[in-house]
Coordinates of N, CA and C in Angstrom, one line a residue:
X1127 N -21.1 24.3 62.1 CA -20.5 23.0 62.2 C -20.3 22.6 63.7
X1128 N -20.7 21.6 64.1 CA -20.4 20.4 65.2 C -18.9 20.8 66.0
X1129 N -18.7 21.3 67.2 CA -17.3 21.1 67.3 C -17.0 19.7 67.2
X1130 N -15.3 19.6 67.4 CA -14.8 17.9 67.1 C -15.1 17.9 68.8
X1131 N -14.5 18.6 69.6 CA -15.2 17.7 70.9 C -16.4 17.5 71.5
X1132 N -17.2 18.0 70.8 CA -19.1 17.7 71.4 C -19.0 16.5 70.4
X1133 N -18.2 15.7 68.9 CA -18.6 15.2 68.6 C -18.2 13.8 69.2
X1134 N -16.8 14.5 69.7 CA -15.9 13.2 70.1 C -16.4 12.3 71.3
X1135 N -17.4 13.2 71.8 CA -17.8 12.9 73.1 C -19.1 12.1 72.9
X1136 N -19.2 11.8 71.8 CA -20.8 10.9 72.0 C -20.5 10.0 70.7
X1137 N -18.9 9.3 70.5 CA -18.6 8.2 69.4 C -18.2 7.3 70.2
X1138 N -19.1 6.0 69.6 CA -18.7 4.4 70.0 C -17.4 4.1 68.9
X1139 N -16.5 3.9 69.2 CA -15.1 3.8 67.8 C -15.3 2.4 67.8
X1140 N -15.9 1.9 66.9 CA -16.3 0.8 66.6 C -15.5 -0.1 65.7
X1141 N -15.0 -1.7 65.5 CA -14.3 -2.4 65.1 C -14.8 -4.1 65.4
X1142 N -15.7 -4.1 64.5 CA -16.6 -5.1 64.6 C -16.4 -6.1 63.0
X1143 N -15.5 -6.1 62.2 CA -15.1 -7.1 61.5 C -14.9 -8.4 62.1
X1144 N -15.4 -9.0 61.3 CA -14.6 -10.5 61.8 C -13.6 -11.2 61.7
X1145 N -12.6 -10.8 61.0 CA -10.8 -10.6 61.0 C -10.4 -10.1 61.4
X1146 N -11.3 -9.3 62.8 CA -10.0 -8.7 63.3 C -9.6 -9.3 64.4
X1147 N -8.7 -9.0 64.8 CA -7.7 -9.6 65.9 C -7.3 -9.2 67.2
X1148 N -6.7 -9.5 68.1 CA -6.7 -8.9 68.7 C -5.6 -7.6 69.1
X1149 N -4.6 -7.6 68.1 CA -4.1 -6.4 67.7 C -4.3 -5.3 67.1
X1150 N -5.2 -5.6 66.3 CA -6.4 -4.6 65.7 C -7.2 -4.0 67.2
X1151 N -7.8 -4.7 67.7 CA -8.4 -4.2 69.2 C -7.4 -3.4 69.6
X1152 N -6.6 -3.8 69.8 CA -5.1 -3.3 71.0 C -5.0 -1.8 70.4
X1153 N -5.0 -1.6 68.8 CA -4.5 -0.3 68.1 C -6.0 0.2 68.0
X1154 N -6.9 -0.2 68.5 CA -8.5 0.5 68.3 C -8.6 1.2 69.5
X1155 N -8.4 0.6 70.9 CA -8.2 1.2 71.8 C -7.5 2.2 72.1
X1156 N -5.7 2.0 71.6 CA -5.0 3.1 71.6 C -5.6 4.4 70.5
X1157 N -6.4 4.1 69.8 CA -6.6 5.1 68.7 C -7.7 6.1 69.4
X1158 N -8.5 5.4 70.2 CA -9.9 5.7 70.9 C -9.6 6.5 72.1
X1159 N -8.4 6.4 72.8 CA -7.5 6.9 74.0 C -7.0 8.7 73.2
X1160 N -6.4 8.3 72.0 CA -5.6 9.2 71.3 C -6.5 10.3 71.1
X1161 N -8.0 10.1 70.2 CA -9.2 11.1 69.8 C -9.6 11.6 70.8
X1162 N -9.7 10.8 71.7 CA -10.6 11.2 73.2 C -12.2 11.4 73.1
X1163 N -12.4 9.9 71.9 CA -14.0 9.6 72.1 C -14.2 9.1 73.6
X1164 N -15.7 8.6 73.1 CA -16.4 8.3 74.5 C -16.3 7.0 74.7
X1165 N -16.2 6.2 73.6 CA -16.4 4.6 73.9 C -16.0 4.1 72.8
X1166 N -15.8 2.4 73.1 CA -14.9 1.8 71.9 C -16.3 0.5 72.1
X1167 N -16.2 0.4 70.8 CA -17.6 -1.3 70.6 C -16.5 -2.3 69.5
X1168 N -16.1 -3.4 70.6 CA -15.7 -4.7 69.7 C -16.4 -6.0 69.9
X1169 N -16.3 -6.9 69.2 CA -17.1 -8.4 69.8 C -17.3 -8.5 70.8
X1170 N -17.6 -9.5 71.6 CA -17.9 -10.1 72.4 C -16.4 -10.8 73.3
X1171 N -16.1 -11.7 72.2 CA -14.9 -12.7 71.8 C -13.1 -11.6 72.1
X1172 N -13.6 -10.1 71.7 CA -12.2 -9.4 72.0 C -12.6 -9.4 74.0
X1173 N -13.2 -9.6 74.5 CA -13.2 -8.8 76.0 C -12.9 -10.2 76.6
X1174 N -11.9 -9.4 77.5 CA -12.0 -8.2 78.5 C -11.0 -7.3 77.8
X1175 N -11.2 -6.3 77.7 CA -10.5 -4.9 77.5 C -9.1 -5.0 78.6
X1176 N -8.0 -5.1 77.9 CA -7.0 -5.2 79.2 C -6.6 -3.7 79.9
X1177 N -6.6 -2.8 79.1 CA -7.0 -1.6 79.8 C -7.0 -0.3 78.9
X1178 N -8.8 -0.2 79.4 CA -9.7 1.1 78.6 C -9.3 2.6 79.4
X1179 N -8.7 2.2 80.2 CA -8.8 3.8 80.5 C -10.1 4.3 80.9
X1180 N -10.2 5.2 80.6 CA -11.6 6.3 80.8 C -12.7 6.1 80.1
X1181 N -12.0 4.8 78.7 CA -13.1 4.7 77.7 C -14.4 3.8 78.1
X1182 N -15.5 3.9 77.8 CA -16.7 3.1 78.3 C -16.6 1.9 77.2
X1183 N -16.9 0.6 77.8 CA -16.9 -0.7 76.9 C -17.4 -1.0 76.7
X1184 N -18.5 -1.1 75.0 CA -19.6 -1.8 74.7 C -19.3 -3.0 73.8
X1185 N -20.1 -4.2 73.5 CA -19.9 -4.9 72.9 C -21.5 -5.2 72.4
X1186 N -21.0 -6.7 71.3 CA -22.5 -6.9 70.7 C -23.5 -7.8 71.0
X1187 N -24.1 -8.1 71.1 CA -24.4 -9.8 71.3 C -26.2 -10.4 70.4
X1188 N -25.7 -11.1 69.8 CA -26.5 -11.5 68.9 C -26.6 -10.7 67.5
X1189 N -25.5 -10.8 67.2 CA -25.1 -10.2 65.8 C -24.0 -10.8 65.0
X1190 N -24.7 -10.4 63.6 CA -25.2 -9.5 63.3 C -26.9 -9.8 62.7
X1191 N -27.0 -11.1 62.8 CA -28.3 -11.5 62.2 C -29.6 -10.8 63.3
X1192 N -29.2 -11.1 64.6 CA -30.5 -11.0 65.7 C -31.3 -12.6 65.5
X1193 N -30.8 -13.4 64.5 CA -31.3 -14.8 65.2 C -30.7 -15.6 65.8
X1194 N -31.2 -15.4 66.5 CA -30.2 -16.1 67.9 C -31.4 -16.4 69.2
X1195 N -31.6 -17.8 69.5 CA -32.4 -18.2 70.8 C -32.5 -16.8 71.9
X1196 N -33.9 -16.2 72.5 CA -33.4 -15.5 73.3 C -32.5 -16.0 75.0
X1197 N -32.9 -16.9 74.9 CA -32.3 -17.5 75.8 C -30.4 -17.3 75.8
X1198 N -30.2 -17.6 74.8 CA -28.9 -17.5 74.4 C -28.5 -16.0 74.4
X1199 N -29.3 -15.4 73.6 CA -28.7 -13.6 73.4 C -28.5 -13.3 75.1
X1200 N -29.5 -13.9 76.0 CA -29.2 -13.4 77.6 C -27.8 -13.9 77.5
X1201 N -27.5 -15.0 77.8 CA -26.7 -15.8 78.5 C -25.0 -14.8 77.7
X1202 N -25.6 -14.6 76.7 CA -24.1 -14.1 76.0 C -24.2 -12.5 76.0
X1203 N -25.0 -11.8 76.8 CA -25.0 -10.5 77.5 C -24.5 -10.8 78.3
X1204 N -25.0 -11.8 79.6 CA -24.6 -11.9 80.8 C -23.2 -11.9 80.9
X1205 N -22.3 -12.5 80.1 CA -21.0 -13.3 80.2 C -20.5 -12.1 79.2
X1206 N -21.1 -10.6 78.5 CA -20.4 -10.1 77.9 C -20.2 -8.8 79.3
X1207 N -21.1 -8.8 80.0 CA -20.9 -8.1 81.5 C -19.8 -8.6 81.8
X1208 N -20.2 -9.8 82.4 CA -18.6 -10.3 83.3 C -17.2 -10.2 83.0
X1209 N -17.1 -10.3 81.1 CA -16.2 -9.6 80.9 C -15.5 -8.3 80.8
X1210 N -16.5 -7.4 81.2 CA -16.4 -6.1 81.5 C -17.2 -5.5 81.0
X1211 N -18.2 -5.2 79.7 CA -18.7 -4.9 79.0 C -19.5 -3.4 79.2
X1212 N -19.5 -2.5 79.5 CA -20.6 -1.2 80.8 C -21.7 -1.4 79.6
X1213 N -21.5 -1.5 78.3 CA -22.5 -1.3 77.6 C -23.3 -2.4 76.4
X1214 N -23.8 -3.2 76.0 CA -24.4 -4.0 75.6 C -25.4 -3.8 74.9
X1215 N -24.7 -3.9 72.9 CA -25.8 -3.1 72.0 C -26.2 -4.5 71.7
X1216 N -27.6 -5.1 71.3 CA -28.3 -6.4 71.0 C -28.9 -6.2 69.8
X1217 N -29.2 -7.2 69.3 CA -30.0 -7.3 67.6 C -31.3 -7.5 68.0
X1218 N -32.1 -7.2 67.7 CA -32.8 -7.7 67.7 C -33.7 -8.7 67.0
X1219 N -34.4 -9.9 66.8 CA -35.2 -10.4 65.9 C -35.7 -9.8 64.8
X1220 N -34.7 -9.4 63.9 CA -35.7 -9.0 62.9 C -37.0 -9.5 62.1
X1221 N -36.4 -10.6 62.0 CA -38.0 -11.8 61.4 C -39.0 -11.7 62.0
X1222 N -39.0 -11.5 63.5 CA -40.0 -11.1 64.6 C -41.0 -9.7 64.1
X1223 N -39.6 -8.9 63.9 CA -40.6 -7.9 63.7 C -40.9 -7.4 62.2
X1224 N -40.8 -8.2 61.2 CA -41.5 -8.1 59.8 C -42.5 -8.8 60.0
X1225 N -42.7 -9.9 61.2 CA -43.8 -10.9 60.9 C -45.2 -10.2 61.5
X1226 N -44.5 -9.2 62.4 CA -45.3 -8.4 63.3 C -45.6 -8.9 64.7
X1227 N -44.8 -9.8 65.3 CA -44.9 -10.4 66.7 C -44.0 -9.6 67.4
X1228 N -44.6 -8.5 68.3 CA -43.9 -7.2 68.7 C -43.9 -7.9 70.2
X1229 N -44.6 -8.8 70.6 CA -44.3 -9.2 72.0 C -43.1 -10.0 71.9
X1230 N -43.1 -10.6 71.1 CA -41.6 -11.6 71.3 C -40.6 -11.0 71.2
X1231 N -40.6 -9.7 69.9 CA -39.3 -8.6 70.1 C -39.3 -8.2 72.0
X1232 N -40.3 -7.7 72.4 CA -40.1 -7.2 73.8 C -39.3 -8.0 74.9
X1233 N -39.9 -9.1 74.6 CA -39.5 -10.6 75.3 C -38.0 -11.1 75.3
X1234 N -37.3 -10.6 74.2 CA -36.1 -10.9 73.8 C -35.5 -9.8 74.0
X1235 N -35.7 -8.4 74.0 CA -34.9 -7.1 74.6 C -34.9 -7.3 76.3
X1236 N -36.4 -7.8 76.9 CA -36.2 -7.8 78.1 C -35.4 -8.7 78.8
X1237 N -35.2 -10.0 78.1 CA -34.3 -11.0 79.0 C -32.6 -10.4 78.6
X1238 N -32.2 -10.1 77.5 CA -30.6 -9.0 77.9 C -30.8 -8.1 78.5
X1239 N -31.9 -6.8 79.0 CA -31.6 -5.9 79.8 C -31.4 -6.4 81.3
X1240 N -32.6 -7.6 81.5 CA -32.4 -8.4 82.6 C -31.1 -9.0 83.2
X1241 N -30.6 -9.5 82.2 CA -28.9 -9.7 82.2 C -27.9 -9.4 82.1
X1242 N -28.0 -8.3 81.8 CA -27.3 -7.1 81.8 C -26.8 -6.4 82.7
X1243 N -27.6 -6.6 83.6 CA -27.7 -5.9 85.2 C -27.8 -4.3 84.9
X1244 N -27.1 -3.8 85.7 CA -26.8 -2.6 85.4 C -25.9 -1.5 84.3
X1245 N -25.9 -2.6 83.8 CA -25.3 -2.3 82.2 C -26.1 -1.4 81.1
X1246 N -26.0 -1.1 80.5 CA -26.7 0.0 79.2 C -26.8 -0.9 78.7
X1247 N -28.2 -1.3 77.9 CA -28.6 -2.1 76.6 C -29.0 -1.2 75.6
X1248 N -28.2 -1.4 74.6 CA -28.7 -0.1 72.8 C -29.4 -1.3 72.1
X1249 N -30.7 -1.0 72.0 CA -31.3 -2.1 70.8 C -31.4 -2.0 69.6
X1250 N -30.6 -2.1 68.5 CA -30.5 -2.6 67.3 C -31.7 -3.1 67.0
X1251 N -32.3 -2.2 66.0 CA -33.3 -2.2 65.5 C -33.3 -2.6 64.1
X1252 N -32.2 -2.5 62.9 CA -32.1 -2.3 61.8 C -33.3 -1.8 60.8
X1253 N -32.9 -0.4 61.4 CA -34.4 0.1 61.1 C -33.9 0.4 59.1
X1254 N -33.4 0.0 58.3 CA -33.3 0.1 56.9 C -34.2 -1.3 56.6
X1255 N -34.2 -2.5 57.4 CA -34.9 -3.0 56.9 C -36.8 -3.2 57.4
X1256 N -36.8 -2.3 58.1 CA -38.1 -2.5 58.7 C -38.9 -0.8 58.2
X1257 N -40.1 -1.4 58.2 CA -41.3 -0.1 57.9 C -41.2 0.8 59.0
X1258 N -41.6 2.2 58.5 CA -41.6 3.1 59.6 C -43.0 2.7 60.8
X1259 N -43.7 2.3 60.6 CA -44.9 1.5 61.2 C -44.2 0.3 62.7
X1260 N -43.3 -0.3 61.9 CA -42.5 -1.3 62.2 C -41.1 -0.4 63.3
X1261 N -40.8 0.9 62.8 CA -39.9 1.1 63.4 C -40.2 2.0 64.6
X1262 N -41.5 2.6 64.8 CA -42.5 3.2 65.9 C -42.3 2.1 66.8
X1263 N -42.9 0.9 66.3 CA -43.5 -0.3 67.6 C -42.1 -0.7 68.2
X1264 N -41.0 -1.0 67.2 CA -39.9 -2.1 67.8 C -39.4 -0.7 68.9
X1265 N -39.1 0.4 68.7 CA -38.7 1.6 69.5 C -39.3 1.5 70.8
X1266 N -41.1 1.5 71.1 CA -41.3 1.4 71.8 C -41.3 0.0 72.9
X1267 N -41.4 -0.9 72.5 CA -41.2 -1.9 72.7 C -40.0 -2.0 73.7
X1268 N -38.8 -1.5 72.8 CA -37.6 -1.6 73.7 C -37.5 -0.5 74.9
X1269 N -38.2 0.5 75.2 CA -38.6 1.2 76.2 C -39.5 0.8 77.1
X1270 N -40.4 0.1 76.5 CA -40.9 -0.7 78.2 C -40.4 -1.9 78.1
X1271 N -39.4 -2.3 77.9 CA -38.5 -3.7 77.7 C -37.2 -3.4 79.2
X1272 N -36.8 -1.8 79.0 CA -36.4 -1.3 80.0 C -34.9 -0.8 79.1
X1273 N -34.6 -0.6 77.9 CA -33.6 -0.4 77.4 C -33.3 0.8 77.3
X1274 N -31.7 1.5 77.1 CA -31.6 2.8 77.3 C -31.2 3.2 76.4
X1275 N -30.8 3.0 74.9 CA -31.1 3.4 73.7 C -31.6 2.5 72.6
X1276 N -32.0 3.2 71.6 CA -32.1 2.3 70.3 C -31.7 2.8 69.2
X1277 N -31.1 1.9 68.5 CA -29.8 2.0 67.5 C -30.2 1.7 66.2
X1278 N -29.7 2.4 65.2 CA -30.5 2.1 63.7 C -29.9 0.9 63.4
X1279 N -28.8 0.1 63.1 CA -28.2 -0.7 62.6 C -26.8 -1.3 62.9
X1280 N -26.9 -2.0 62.5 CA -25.3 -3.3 63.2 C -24.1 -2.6 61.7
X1281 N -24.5 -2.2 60.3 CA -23.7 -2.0 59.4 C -23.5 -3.1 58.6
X1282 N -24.2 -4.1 59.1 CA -23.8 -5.3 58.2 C -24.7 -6.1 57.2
X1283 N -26.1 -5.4 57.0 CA -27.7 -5.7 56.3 C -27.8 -5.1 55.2
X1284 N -28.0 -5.8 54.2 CA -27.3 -5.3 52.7 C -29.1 -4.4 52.9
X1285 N -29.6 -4.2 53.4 CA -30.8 -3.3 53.3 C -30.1 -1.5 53.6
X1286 N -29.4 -1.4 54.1 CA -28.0 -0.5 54.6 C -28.1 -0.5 55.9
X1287 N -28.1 1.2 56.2 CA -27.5 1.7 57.4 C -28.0 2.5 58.0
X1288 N -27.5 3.4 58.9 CA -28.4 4.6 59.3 C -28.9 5.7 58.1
X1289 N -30.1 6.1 58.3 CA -30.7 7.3 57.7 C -31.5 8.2 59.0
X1290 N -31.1 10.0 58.2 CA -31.9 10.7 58.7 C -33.1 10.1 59.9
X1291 N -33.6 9.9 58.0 CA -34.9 9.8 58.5 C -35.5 8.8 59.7
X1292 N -35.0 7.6 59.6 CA -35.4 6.9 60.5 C -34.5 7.5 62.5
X1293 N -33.4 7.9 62.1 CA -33.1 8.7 63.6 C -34.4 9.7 64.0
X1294 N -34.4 10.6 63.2 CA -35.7 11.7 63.3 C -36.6 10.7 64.0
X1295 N -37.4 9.5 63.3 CA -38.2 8.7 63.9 C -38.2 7.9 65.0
X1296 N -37.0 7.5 65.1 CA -36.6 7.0 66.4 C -36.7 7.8 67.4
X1297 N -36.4 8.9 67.2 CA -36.2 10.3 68.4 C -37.6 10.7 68.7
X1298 N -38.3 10.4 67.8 CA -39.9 11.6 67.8 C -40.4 10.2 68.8
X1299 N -40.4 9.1 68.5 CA -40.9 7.9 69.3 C -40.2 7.7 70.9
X1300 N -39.0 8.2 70.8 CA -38.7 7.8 72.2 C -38.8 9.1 72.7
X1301 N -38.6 10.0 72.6 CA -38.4 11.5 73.1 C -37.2 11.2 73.6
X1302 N -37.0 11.9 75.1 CA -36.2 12.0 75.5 C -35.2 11.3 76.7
X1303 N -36.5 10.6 76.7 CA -36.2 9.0 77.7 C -35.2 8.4 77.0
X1304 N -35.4 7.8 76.0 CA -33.7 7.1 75.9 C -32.9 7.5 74.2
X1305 N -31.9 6.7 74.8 CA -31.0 7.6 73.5 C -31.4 7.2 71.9
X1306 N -30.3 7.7 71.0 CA -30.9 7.1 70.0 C -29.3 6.9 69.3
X1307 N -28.7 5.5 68.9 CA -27.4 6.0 68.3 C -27.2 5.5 67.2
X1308 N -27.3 6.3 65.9 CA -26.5 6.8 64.7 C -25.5 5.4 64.1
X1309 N -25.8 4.4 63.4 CA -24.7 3.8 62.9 C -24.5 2.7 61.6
X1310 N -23.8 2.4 60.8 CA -23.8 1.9 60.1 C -23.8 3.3 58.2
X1311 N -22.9 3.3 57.9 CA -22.3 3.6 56.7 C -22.0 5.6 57.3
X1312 N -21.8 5.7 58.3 CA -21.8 7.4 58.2 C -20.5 7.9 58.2
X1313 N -19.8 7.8 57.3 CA -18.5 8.0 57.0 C -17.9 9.3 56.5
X1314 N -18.6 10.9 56.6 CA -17.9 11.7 56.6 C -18.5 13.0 57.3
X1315 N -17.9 13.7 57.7 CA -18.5 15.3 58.7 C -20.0 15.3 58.4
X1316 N -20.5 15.6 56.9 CA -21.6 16.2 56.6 C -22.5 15.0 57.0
X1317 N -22.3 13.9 57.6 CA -23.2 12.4 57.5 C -23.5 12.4 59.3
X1318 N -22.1 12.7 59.9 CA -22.5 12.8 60.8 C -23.3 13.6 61.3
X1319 N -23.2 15.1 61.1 CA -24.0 16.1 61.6 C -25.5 16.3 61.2
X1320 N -25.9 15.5 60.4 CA -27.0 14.9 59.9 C -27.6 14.2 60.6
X1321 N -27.0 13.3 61.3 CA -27.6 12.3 62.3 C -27.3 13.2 63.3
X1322 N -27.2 13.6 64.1 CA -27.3 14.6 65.4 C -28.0 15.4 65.0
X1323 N -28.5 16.2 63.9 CA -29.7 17.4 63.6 C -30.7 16.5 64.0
X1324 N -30.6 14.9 63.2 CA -32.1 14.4 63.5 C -32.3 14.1 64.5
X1325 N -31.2 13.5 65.5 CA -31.8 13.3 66.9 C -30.6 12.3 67.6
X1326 N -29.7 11.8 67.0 CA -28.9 11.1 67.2 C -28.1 11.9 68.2
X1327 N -28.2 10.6 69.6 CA -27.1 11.3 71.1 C -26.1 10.3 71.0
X1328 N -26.2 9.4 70.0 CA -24.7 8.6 70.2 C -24.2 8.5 68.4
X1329 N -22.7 7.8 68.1 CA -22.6 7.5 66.7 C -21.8 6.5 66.7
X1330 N -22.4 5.6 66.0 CA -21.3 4.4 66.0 C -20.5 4.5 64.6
X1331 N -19.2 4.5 64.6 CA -18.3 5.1 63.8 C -16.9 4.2 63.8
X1332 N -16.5 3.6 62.2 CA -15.4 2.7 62.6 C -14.4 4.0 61.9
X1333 N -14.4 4.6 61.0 CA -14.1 5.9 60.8 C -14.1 7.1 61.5
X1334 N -13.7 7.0 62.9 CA -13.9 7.8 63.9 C -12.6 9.1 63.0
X1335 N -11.5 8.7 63.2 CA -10.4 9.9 62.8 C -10.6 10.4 62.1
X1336 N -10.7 10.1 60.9 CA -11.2 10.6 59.4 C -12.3 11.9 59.6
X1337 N -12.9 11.8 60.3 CA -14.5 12.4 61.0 C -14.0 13.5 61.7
X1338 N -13.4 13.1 62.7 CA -12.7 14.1 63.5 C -12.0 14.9 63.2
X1339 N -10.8 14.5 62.6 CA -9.4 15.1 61.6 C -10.1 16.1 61.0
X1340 N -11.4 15.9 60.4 CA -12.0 16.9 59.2 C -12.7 18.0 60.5
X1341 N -13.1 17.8 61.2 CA -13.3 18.9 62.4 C -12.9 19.6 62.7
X1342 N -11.2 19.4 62.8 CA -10.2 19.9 63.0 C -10.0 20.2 64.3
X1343 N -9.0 21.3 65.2 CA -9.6 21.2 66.6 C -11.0 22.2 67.1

């Protein structure tokens, strides 16, 4: 079994409803401070983080659809930096990439990493609803796009969520150049450790304690 702190140490404690508030934030943070994960992911709309501590701050932008002008997905990276953001996970066009127009997926990863600055961009792939064919190209793509991971899923595409299998594939495609992070329905020990055998370096998790607690110390 996974210790709880190798696991604690590579969870986004994630709180991405759209009811939530900003006291939900406030007690997401404190909860995220308490576990001693590695990072908290809330909207856009919750930042600036009034104070993360140690924790690293990601947010979303262009989600949860990924249609959204690329023009716009920049502009609303840019301004999710300024509000503090160190990390910036993006949707990508899915319609782009069923239709098979892999340049325009690039074209749209590359204008948020561009505005991003020096920020981490995780590209949201929603690889449940795309072919493994489909989930080879978009992977690559976002690596010469200039992005520093790629993410199965936002959690919100009735197609689901992370699987195995598609982490394994994401991992076999990027190696070891960039990350790969785990997210959308993985809600107990045995689900996580699953995505880390396959290759997962990150997990997006709104059930972070539950996970941990079962770890034990």
């Amino acid at each position: 079994m996974t210790s709880r702190t190798d696991v604690a140490a590579i969870i986004d404690h994630t709180l991405l409803k759209p009811e939530a508030t900003p006291a939900d934030v406030a007690a997401l943070v404190a909860e995220a401070k308490d576990l001693g994960v590695l990072a908290i992911c809330v909207s856009p709309s919750m930042l600036p983080i009034a104070d993360p501590g140690e924790l690293v701050v990601a947010t979303v932008v262009g989600f949860p659809s990924g249609q959204v002008k690329p023009e716009i997905k920049a502009a609303e990276a840019k301004r999710a930096v300024a509000d503090g953001a160190a990390e910036v996970d993006m949707v990508i066009n899915i319609g782009s990439a069923v239709a098979g127009d892999f340049d325009a997926v690039e074209a749209d990863i590359r204008g948020v990493v561009e505005a991003s600055g020096r920020s981490l961009v995780k590209v949201i792939i929603e690889s449940a609803a795309l072919t493994d064919e489909q989930i080879v190209e978009v992977c690559r793509r976002a690596e010469t796009a200039g992005a520093g991971f790629v993410k199965t899923s936002t959690g919100f595409h009735p197609a689901g969520g992370a699987s195995s299998h598609a982490v394994a594939l994401m991992r076999e495609t990027v190696g070891d150049r960039l990350g790969v992070k785990a997210s959308g329905g993985i809600r107990t020990v045995e689900a996580a450790e699953e995505m880390i055998a396959a290759g997962a370096s990150r997990l997006g998790l709104s059930g972070s304690k539950g996970i941990l607690e079962a770890l034990g110390d």
